[in-house]
Short mmCIF file of C-alpha atoms in Angstrom, two decimals:
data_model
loop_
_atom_site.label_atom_id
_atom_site.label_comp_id
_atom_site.label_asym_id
_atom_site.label_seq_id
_atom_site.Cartn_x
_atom_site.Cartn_y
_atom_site.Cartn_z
CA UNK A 182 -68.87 48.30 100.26
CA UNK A 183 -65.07 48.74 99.86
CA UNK A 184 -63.85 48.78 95.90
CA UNK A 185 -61.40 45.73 95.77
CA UNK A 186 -58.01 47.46 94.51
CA UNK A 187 -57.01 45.99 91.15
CA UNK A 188 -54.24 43.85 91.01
CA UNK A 189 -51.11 45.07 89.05
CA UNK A 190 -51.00 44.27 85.70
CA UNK A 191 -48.80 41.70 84.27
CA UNK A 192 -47.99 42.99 81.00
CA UNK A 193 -46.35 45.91 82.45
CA UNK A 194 -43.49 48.06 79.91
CA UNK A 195 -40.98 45.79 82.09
CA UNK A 196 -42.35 42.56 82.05
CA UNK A 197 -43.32 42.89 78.46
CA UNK A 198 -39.84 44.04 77.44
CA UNK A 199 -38.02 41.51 79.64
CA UNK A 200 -39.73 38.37 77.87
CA UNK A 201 -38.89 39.49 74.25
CA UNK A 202 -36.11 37.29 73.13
CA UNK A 203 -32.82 38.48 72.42
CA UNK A 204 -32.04 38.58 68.85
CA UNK A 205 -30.26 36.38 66.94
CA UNK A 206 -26.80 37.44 66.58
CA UNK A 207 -26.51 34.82 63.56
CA UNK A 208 -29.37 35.83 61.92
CA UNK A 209 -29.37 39.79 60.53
CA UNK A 210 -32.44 41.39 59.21
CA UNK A 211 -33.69 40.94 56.09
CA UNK A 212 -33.40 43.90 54.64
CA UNK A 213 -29.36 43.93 54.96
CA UNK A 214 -28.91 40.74 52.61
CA UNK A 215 -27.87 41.46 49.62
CA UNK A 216 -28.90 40.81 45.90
CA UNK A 217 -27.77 37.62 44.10
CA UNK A 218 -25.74 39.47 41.49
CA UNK A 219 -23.37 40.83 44.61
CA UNK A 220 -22.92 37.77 45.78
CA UNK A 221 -20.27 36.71 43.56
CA UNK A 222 -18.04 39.53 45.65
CA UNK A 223 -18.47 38.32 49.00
CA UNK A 224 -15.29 36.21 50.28
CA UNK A 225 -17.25 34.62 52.83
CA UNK A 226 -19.56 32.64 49.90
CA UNK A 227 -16.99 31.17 48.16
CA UNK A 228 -14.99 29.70 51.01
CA UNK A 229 -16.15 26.52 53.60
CA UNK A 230 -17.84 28.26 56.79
CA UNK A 231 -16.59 26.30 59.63
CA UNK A 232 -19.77 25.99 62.08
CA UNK A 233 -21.22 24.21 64.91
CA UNK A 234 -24.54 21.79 64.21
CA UNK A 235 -26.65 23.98 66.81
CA UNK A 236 -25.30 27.07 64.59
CA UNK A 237 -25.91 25.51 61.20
CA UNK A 238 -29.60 24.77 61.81
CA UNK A 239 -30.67 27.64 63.04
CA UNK A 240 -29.48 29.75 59.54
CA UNK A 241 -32.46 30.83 57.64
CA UNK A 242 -33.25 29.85 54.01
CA UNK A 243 -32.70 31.69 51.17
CA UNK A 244 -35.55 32.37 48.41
CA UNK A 245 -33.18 31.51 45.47
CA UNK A 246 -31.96 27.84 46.17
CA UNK A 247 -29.75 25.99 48.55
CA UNK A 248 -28.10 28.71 49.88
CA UNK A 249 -28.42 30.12 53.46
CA UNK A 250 -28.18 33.48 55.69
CA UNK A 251 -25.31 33.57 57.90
CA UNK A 252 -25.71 37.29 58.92
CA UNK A 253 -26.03 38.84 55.65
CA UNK A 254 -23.47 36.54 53.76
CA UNK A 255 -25.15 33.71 51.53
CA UNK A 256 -23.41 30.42 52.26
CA UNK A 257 -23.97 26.93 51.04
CA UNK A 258 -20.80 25.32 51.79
CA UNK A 259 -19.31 24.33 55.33
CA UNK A 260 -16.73 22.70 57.16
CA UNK A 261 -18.07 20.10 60.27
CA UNK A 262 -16.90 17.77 62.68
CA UNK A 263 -18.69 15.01 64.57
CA UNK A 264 -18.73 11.91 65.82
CA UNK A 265 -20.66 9.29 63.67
CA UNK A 266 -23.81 8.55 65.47
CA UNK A 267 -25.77 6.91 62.64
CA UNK A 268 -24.80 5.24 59.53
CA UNK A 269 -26.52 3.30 56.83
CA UNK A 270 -25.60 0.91 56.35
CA UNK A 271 -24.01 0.39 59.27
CA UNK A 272 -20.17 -0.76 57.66
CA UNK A 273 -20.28 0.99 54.24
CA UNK A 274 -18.07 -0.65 51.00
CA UNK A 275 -18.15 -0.51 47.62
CA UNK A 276 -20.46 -3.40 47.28
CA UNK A 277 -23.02 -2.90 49.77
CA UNK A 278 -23.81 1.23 49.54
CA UNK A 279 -25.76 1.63 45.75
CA UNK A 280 -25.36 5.20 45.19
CA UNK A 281 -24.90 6.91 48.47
CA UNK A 282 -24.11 6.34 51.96
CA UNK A 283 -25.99 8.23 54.94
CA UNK A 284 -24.73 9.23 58.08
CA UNK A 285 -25.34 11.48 60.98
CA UNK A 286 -22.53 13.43 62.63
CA UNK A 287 -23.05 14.56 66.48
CA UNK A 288 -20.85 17.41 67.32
CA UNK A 289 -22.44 17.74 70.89
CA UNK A 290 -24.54 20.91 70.20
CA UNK A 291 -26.67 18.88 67.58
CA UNK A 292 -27.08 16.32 64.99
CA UNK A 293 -26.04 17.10 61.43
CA UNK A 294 -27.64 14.56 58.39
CA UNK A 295 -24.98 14.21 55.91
CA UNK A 296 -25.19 11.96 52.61
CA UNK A 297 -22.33 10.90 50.51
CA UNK A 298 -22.70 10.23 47.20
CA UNK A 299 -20.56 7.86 45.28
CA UNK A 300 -20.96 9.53 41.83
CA UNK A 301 -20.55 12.59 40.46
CA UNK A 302 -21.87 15.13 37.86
CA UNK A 303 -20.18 16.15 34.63
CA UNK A 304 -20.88 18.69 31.97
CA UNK A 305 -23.94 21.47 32.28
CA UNK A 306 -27.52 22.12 31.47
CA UNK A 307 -29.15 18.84 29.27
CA UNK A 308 -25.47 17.73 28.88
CA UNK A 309 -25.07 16.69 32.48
CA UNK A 310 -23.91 13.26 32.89
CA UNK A 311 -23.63 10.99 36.04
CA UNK A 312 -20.85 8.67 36.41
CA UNK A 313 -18.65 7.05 39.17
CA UNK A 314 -16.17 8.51 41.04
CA UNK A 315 -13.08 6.99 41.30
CA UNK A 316 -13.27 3.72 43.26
CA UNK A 317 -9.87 4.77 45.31
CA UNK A 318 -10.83 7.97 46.52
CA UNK A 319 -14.34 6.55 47.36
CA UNK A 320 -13.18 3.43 49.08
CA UNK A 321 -10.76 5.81 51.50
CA UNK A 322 -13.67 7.55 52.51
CA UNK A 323 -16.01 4.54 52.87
CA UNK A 324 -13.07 3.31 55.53
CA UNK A 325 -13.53 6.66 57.62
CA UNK A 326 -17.15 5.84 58.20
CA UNK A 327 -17.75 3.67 60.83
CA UNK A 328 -20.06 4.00 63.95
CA UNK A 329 -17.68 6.16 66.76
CA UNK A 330 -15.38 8.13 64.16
CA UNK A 331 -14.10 11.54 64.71
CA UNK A 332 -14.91 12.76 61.06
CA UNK A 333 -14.10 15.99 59.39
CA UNK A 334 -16.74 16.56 56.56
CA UNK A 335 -16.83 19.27 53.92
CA UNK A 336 -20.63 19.61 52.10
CA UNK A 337 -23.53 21.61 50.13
CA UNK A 338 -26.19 22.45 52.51
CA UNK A 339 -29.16 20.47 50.80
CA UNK A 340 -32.99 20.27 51.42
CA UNK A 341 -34.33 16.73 51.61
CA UNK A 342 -38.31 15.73 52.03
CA UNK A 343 -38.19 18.95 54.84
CA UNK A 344 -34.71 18.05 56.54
CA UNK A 345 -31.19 19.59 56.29
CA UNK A 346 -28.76 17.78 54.77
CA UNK A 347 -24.85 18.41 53.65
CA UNK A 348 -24.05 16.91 50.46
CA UNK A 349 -20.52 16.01 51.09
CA UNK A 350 -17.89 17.35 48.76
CA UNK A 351 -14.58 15.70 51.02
CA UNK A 352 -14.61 14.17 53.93
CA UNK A 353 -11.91 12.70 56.50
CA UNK A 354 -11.27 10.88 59.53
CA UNK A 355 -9.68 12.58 62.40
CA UNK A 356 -7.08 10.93 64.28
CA UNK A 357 -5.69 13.36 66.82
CA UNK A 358 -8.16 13.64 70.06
CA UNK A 359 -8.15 17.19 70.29
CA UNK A 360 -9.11 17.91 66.69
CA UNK A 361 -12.60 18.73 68.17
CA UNK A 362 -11.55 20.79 70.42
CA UNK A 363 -9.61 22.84 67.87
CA UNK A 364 -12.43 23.11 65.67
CA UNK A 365 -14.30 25.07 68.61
CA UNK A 366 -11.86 27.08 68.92
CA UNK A 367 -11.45 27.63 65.38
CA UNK A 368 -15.46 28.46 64.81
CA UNK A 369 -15.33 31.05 67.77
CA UNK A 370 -12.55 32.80 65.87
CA UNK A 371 -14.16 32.87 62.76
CA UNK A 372 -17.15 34.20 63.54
CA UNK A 373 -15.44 37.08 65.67
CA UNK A 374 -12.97 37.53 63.18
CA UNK A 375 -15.03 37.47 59.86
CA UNK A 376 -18.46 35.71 60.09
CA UNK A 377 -20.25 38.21 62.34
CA UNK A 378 -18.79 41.14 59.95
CA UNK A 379 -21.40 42.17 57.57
CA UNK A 380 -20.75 42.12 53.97
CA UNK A 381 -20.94 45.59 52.06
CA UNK A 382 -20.55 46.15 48.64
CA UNK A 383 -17.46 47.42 47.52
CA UNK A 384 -17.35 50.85 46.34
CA UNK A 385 -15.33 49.87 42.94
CA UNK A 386 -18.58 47.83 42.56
CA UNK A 387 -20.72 50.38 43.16
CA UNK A 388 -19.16 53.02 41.10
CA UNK A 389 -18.90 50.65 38.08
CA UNK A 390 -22.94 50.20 38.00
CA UNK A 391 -23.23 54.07 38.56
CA UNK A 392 -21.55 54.44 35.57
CA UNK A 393 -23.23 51.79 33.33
CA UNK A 394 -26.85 53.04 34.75
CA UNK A 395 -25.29 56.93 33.19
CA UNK A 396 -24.92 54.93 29.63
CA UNK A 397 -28.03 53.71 29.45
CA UNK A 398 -29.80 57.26 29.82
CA UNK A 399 -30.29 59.45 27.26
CA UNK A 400 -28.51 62.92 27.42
CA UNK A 401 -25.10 61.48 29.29
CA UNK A 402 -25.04 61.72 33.40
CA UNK A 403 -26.80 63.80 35.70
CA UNK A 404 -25.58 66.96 37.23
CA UNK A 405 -23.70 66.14 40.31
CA UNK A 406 -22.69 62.45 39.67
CA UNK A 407 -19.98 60.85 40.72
CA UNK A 408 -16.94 60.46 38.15
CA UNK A 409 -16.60 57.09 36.73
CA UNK A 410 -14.14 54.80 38.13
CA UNK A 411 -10.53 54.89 37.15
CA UNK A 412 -9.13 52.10 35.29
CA UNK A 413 -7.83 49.79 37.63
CA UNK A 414 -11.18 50.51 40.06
CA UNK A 415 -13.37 49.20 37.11
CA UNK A 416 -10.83 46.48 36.29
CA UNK A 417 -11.04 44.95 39.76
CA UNK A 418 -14.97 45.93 39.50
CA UNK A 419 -15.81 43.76 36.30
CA UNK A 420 -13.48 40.95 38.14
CA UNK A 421 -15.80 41.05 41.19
CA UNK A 422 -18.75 41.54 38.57
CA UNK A 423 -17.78 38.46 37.07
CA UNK A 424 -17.42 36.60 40.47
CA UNK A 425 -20.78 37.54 41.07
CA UNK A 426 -22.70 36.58 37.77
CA UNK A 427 -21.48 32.71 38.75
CA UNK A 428 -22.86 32.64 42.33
CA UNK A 429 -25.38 29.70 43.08
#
């Protein structure tokens, strides 16, 4: 009896390496991100990342709070745009919205939950107090939320019962017709330009902790170490230092 030739396997070296997924190019690995006390140095924290709604939920999580990875730089405040596609209650004022006022912005690449709160937060720790935010500023942006608006919305990224959420900071309705298209634009340069360049510590940083890890040993620094920044290095060192210590 003739031996049936086996058939070819299908998890050939090819095969096998043509269905792994690309990576990410949002996401880098884990090991590049970098420690909370650096973060405080990195411009791209401090400033709002202007993204799309597909990009913003696909950002990992940080392990430290409301903060997430965009490549190796932890971000937790952005800059979208979106038309209002759900809104509740459906025409916002003063006297029908309690506390907050939730909406959903569509941006055509995904949905983004967004919640606007119409007080605010003052003083820190037990101290913190809630009161109302002034009834002008909130009653402009009440008007800019209606079903169909173009609206421009600075916010916290926020979990919320296992969905995303943007706590807005400012938000604005958009007039001109091509604003949208300008904020494309604007996203695809940013992330060429700055988002998709991963943060490094700077070396005046570096050199700074060098020298305070040589203080705390016993018998002054080790053969071979690098000289301890000059005095403007360390001076623009403790300034990023400082930066750091008040990162979320």
């Amino acid at each position: 009896m003739e031996e049936r030739a086996a058939a070819p396997s299908t998890d050939s070296p090819s095969t096998t390496h043509a269905r792994r997924p690309a990576p990410d190019p949002l996401v880098a690995p884990a090991i590049y991100r970098t420690d909370v006390c650096h973060w405080g140095a990195d411009r791209v924290t401090s400033a709002p990342v202007r993204l799309l709604a597909a990009h913003l939920l696909r950002l990992p999580e940080s392990d430290t709070g409301d903060v997430l990875w965009l490549r190796n730089h932890p971000v937790r405040l952005f800059d979208v745009m979106g038309v209002v596609v759900g809104l509740h209650p459906r025409a916002p004022s003063l006297a029908n919205c309690g506390e907050r006022v939730t909406f959903t912005l569509d941006d055509s690449t995904g949905l983004v939950e967004c919640v606007l709160w119409l007080h605010e937060w003052s003083g820190e720790g037990a101290g913190r107090e809630k009161r109302p935010r002034p009834q002008a500023e909130v009653a402009a942006e009440l008007d800019a939320l209606r079903l169909g608006a173009l609206v421009h919305v600075h916010g916290t990224f926020r979990r919320f019962r296992d969905s995303r959420q943007l706590s807005v900071e400012r938000l604005w309705r958009e007039a001109d017709p091509n604003a949208e298209c300008v904020h494309w634009l604007r996203c695809r340069e940013l992330w060429r330009k700055c988002y998709s360049v991963d943060f490094t510590i700077p070396q005046a940083v570096r050199q700074l902790e060098a020298a305070r890890d040589r203080q705390r040993l016993d018998g002054g620094a080790p053969a071979g170490a690098a000289p301890p920044p000059d005095a403007g290095t360390a001076a623009l060192a403790e300034r990023l230092l400082d930066a750091a210590r008040g990162a979320p």
